[in-house]
Coordinates of C-alpha atoms and ligand atoms in Angstrom, one line a residue:
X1 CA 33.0 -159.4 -204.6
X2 CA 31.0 -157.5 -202.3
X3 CA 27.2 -157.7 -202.4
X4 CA 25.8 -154.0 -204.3
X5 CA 22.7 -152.2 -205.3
X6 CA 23.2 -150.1 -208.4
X7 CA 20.6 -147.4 -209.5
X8 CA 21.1 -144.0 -211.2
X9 CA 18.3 -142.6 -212.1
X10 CA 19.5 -139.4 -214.1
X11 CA 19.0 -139.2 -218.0
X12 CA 22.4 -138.0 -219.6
X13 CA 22.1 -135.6 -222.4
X14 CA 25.7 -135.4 -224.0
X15 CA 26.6 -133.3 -227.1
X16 CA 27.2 -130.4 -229.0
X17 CA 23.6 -128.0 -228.9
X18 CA 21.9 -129.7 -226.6
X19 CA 21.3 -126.8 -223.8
X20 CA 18.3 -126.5 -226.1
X21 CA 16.7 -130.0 -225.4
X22 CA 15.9 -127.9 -222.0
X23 CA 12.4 -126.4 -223.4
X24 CA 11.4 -130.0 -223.7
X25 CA 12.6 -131.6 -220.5
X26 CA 10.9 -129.1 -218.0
X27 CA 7.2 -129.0 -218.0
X28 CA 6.1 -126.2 -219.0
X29 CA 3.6 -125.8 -215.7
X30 CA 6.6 -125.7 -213.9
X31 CA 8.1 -122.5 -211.7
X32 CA 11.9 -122.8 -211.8
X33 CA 14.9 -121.2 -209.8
X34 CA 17.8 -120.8 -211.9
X35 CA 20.9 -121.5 -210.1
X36 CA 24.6 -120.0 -211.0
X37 CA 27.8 -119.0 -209.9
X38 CA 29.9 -115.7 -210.3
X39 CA 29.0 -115.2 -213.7
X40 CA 31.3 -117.3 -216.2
X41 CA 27.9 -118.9 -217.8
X42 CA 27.2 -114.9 -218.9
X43 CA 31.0 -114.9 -220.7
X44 CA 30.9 -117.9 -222.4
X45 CA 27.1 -117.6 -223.9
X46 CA 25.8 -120.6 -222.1
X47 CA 23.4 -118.3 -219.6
X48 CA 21.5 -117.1 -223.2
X49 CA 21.8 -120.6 -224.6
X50 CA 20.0 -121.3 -221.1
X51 CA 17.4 -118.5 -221.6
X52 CA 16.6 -119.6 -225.0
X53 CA 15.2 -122.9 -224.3
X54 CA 13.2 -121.7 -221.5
X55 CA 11.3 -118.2 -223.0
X56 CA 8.4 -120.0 -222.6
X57 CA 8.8 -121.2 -219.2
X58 CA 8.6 -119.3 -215.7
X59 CA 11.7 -118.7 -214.4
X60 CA 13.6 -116.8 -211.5
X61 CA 17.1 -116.8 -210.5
X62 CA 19.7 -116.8 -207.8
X63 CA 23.3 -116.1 -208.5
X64 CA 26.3 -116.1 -206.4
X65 CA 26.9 -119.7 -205.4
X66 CA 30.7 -119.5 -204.5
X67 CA 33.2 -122.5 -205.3
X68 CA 33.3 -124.4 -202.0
X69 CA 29.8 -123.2 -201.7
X70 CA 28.7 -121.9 -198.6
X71 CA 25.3 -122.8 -196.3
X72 CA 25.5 -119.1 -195.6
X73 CA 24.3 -118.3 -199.3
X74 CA 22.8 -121.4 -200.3
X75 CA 20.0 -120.1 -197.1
X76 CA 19.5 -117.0 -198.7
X77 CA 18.5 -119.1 -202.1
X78 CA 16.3 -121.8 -200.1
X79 CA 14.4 -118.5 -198.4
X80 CA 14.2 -117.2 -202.5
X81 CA 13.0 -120.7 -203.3
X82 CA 10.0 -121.2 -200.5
X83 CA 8.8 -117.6 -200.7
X84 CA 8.3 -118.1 -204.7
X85 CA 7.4 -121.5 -204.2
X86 CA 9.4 -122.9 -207.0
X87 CA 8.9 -126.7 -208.0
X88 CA 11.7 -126.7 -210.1
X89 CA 15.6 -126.0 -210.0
X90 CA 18.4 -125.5 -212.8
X91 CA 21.8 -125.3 -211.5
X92 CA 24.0 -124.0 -214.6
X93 CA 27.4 -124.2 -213.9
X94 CA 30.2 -126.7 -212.2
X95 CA 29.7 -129.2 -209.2
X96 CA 29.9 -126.3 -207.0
X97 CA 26.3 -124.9 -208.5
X98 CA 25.1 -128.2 -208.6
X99 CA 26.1 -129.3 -205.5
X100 CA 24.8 -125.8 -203.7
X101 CA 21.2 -126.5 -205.9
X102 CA 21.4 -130.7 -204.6
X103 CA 21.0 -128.5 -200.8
X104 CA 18.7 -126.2 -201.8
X105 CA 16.2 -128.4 -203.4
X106 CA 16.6 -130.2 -199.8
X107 CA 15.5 -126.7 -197.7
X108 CA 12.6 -125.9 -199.9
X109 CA 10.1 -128.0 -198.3
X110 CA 11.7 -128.7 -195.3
X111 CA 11.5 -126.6 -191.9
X112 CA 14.8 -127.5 -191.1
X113 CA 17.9 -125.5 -190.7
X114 CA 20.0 -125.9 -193.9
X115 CA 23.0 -127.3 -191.8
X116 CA 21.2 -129.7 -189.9
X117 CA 19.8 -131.2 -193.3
X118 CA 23.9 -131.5 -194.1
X119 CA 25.4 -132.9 -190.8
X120 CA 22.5 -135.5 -190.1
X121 CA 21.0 -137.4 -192.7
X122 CA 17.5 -137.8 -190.9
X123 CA 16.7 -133.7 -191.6
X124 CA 16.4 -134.8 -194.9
X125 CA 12.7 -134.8 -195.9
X126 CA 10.9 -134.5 -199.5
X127 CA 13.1 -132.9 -202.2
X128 CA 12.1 -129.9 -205.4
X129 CA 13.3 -131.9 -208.7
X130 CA 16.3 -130.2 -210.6
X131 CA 18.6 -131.0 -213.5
X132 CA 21.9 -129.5 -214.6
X133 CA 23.7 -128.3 -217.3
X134 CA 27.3 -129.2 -216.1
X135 CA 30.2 -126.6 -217.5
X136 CA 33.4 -127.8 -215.5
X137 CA 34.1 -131.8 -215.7
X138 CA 35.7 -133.0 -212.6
X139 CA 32.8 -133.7 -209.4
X140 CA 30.3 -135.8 -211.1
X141 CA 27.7 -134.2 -209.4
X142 CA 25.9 -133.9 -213.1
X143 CA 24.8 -138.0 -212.2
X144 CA 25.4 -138.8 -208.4
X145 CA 23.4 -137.8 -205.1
X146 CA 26.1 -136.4 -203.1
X147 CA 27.3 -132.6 -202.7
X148 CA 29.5 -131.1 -200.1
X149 CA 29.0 -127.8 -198.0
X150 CA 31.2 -125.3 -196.5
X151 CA 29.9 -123.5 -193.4
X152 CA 32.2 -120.6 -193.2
X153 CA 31.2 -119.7 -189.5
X154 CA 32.8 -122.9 -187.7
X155 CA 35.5 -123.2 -191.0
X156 CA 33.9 -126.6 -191.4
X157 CA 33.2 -128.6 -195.1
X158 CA 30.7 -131.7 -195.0
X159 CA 29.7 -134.0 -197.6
X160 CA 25.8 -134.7 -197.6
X161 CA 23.9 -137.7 -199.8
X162 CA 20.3 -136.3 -201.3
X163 CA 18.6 -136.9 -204.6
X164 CA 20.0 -137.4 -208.0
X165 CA 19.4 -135.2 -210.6
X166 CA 16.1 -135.7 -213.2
X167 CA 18.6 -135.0 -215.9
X168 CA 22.3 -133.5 -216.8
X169 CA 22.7 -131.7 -220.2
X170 CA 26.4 -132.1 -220.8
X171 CA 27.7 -129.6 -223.5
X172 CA 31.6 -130.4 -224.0
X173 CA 31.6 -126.7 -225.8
X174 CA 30.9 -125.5 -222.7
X175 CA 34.4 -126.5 -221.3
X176 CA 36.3 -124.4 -223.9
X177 CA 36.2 -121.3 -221.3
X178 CA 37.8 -122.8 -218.6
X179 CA 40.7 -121.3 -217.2
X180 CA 43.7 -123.9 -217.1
X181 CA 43.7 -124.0 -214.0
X182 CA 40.0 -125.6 -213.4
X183 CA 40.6 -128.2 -216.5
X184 CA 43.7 -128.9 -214.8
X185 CA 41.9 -129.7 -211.4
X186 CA 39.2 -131.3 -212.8
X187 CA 41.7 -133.8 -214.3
X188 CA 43.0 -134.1 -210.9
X189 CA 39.6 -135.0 -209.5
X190 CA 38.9 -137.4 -211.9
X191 CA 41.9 -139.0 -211.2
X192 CA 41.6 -139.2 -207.4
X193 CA 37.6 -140.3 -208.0
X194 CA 38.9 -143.6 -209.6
X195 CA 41.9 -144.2 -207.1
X196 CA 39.1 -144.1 -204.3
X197 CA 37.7 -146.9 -206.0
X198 CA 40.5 -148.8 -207.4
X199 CA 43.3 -148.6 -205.3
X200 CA 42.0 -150.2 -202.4
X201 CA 41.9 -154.2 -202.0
X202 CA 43.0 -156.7 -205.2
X203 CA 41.5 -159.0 -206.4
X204 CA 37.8 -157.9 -205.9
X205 CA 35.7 -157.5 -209.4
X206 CA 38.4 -157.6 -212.5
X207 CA 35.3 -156.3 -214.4
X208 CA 35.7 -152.8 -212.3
X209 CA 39.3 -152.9 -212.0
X210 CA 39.3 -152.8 -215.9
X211 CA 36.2 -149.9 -216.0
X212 CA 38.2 -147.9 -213.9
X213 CA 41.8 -147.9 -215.9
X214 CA 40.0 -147.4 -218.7
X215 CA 39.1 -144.4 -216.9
X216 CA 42.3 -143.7 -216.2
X217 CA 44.2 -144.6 -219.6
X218 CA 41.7 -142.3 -221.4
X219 CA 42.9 -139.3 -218.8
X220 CA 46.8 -140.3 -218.9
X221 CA 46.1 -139.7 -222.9
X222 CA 44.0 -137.0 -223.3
X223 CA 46.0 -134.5 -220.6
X224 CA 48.5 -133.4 -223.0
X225 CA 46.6 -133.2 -226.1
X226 CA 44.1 -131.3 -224.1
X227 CA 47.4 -128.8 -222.7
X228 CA 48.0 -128.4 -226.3
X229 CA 44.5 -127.7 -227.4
X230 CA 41.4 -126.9 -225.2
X231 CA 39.2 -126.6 -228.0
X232 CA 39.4 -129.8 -229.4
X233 CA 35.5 -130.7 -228.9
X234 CA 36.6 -134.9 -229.2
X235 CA 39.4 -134.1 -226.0
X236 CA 37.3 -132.2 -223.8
X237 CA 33.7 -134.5 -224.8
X238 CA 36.5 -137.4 -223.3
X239 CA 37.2 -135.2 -220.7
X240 CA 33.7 -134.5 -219.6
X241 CA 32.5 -138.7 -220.2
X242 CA 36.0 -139.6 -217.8
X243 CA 34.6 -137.7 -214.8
X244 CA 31.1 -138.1 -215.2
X245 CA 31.5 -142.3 -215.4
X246 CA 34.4 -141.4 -212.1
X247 CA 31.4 -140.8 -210.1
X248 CA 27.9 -142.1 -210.8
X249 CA 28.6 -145.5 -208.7
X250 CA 29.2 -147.3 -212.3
X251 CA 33.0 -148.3 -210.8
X252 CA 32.5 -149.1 -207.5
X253 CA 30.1 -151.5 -207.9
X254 CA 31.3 -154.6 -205.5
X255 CA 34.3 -153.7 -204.4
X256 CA 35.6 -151.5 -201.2
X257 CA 35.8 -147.9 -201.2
X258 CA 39.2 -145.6 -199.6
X259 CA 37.6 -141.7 -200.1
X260 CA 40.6 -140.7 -196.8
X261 CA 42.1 -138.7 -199.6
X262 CA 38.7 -136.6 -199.7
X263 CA 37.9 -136.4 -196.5
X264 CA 41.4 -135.0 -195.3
X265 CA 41.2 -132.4 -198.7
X266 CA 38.0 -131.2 -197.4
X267 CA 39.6 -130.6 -194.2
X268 CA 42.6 -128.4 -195.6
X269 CA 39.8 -126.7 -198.0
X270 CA 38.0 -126.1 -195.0
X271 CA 40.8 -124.1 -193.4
X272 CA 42.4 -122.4 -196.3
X273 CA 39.5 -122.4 -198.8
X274 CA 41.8 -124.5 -201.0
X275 CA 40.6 -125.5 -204.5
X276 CA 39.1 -129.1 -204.5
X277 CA 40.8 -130.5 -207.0
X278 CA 44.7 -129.2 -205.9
X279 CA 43.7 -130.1 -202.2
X280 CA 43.7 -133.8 -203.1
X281 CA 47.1 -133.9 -205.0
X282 CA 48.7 -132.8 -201.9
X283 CA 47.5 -135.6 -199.8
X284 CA 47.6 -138.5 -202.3
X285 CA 51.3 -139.4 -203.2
X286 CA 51.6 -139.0 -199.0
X287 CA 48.6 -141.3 -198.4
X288 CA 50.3 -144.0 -200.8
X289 CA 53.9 -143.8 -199.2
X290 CA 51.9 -144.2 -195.7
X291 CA 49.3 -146.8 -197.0
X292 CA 51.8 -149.0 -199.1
X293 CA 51.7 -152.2 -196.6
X294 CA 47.8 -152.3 -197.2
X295 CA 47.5 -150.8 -201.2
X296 CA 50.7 -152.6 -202.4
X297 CA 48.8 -154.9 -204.6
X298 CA 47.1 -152.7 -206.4
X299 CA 49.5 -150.3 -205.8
X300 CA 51.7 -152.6 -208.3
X301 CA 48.7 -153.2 -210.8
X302 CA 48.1 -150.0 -211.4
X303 CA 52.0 -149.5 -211.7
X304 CA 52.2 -151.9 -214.6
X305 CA 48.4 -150.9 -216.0
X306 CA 48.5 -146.9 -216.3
X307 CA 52.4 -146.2 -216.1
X308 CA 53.6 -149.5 -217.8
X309 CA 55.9 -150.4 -215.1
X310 CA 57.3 -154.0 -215.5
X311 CA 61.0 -154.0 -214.3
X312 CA 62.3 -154.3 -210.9
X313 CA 61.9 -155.9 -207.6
X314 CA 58.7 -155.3 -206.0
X315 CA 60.1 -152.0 -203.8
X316 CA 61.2 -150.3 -206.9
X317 CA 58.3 -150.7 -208.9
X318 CA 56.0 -149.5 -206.1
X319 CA 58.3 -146.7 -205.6
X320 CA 58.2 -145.6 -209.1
X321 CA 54.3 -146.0 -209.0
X322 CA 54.0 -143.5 -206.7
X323 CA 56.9 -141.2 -208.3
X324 CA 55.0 -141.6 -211.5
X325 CA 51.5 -140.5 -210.3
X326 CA 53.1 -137.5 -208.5
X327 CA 54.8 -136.4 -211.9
X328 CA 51.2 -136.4 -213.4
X329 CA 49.9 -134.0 -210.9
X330 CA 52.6 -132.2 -211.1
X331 CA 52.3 -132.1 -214.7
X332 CA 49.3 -130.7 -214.3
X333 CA 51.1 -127.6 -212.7
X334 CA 49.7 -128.8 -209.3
X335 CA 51.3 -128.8 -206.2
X336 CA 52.0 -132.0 -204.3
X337 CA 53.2 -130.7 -200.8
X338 CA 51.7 -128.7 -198.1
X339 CA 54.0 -126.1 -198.1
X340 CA 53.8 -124.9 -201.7
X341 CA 51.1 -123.6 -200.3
X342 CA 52.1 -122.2 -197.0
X343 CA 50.4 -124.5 -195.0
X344 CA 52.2 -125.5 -192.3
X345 CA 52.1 -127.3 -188.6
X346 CA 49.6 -125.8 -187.3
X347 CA 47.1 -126.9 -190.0
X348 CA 48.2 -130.1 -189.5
X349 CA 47.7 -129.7 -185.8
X350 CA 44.0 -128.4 -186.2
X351 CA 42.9 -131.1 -188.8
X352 CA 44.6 -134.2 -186.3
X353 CA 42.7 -132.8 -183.6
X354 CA 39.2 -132.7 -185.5
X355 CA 39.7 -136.5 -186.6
X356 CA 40.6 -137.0 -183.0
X357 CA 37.5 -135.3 -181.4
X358 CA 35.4 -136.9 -183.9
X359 CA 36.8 -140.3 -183.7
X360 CA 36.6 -140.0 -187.4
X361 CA 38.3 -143.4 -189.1
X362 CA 39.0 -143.1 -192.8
X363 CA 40.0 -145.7 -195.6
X364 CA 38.7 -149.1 -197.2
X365 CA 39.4 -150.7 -193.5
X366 CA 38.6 -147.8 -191.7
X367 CA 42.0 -148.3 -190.4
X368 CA 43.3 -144.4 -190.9
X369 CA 42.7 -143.1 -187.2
X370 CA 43.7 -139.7 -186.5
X371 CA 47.6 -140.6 -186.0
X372 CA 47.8 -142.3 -189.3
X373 CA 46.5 -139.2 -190.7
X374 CA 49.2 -137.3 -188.9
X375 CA 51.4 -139.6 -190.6
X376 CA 50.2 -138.8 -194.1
X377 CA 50.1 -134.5 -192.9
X378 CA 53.7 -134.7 -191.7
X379 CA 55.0 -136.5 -194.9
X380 CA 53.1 -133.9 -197.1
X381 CA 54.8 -131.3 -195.3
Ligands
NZQ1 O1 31.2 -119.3 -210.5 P1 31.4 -119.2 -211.9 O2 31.5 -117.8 -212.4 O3 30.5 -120.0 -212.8 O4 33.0 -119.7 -212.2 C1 33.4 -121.0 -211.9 C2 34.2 -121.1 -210.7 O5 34.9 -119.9 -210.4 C3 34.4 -121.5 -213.0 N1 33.7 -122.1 -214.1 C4 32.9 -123.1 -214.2 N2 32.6 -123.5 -215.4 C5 33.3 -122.6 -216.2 C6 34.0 -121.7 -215.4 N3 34.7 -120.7 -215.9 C7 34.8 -120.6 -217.3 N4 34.1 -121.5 -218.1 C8 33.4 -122.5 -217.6 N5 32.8 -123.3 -218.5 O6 35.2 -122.4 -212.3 C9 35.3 -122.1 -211.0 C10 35.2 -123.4 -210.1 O7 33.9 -123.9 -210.2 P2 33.4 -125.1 -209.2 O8 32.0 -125.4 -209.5 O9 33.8 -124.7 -207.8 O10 34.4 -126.3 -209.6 P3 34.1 -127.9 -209.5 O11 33.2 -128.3 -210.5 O12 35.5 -128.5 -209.5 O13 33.4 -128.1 -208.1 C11 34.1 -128.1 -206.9 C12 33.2 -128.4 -205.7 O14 32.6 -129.7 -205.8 C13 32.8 -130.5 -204.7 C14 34.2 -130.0 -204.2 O15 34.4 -130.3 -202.9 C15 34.0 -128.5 -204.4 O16 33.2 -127.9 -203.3 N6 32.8 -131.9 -205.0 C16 31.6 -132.5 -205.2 C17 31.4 -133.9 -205.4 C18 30.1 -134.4 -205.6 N7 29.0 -133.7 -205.6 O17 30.0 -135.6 -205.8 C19 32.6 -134.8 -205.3 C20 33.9 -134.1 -205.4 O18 34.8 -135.0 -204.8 C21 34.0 -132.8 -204.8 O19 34.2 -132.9 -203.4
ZN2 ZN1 36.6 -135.0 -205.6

């Protein structure tokens, strides 16, 4: 086992009604910025749940904050934030809010550009406190300090590490809106957020080898119950507790991390402004096939663990592993190649050559150099 630090700071707050513990957890003497997205929260009553709690406190707020958010808006919002000198954010929405609210709390009170607080880790000065209340399960921004940013001018996506949040209010009724499509990426992300951990090298920490297919087991079993029904407030409450625990550091305590999935997903999103979630299923099954030498152990646990795989010589059962995880994404009505969704050589081209310049080396031993990546692109194809 590795040696760790573990600390999360943020205070959960999971269950039906709780938006309104919100007029209790802000100070009043606080000024806040409201932070949303397009507009769902206004559909699905969770804005005037939002409202409710805080009538007595001083609010403004700044919507717009795109999927894949963008430093291009999230400026406009940190300009918004210093000029009413705010003390206070509520991002109300998915990880794409949150994570957009995670940069602008970082820009209020600092002088530099929002970028350069993303791409180098030394911009990053005193943060504004927020808190969330989380409406798409899948990022577990709601309880971790990370966030990613897309800067549409140079078609780039970066992942940054600030503060965590004071608190998350997590409302599993909140979920019922969602269009398939977003549970069904969320799942996905959930998913991939434990194979980052887990399916790296044996043998490390049973304890979080046994955490994380818990994780797993309780997605593999709630996916089709939650096809069936979206509205079953026990599925989607599992749903939500699966990806926040994916995410907060409670799995990857001790043992090595893999994240190449991620960071080559962030690449195609940054190109084709792919959705997270569908981004990673079309890497993954590729990365295994490529990776198998080094992730065949727990490449096999997992095989007998989550998809009860017990027959065979060691090839087949790694084969059907892989076949089996690919039939869950695609179960999910995801795509698992590149060109399901038209993108082709050139792509592949571009993101090599950015690993390349960078000299960017991905995976738990940072043993993924641009070619291997290549490797993985070309079998996605
Ligand atoms: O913008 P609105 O109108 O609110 O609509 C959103 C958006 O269109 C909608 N939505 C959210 N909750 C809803 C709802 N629609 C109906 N009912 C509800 N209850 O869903 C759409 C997608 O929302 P978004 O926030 O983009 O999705 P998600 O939570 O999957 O976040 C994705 C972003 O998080 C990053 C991804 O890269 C991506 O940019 N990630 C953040 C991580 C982190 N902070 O630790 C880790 C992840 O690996 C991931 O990279
Ligand atoms: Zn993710």
């Amino acid at each position: 086992m590795n040696n760790f630090q573990f600390q999360n700071p943020t205070k959960l707050i999971f269950g039906k009604g709780q938006i309104a513990k919100l007029a209790t957890e802000i100070p009043l003497d606080k000024k806040i910025l409201l932070t949303f997205g397009g507009g769902s929260v206004k559909q699905n009553g969770v804005y005037d749940q939002v409202k409710e709690a805080l009538k007595s406190h001083d609010c403004i707020e700044f919507w717009g904050i795109e999927p894949n958010p963008t430093v291009e808006t999230l400026r406009k919002a940190i300009a918004l934030g210093k000029e009413k000198q705010v003390d206070f954010l509520l991002a109300v929405g998915g990880g794409s809010v949150l994570d957009g609210t995670k940069l602008i709390s970082a820009g209020i009170w600092n002088e530099n550009d929002a970028w350069d607080i993303v791409i180098n880790p030394k911009n990053l000065g005193k943060c504004v406190p927020y808190g969330s209340v989380l409406t798409l399960p899948a990022t577990g921004s709601e309880m971790n300090q990370g966030a990613v940013i897309s800067n549409t001018e140079t078609a780039e996506k970066k992942p940054f590490y600030s503060t965590f949040p004071t608190f998350s209010i997590l409302d599993p009724e909140t979920t019922f809106s969602l269009p398939k499509f977003q549970v069904a990426v969320g799942i996905a992300d959930t998913f991939m957020h434990v194979m980052e951990q887990y399916l790296t090298t044996p043998d490390q920490s049973p304890l979080m080898d046994r955490w994380s297919e818990g994780i797993l087991h309780t997605l593999v079993e709630i996916t089709p119950k939650i096809q069936k029904n979206q509205h079953d407030y026990d599925q989607m409450a599992n749903f939500m507790f699966c990806a926040t625990m994916a995410l907060n550091r409670i799995i990857c305590m001790g043992v090595s991390q893999d994240w190449a999935t991620h960071m080559i997903a962030h690449e195609i999103t940054a190109l084709h402004n792919t959705t997270h979630g569908q981004a990673l299923t079309l890497i993954f099954p590729s990365l295994m096939r490529i990776m198998v030498e080094q992730k065949r152990e727990k490449i096999l646990q997992m095989g007998e663990k989550i998809w009860c795989i017990r027959t065979g010589s060691t090839e087949e059962k790694v084969n059907q592993t892989i076949a089996k995880t690919e039939e869950f994404f695609r179960s999910l009505g995801l795509a698992t190649k590149l060109s399901e969704l038209n993108i082709g050589q050139d792509s592949i081209d571009k993101i090599v050559a950015r690993f390349q310049e960078n000299g960017t080396v991905l995976g738990e031993n940072q043993n993924i150099t641009h070619d291997v990546v290549r490797k993985i692109l070309e079998l996605a194809k």
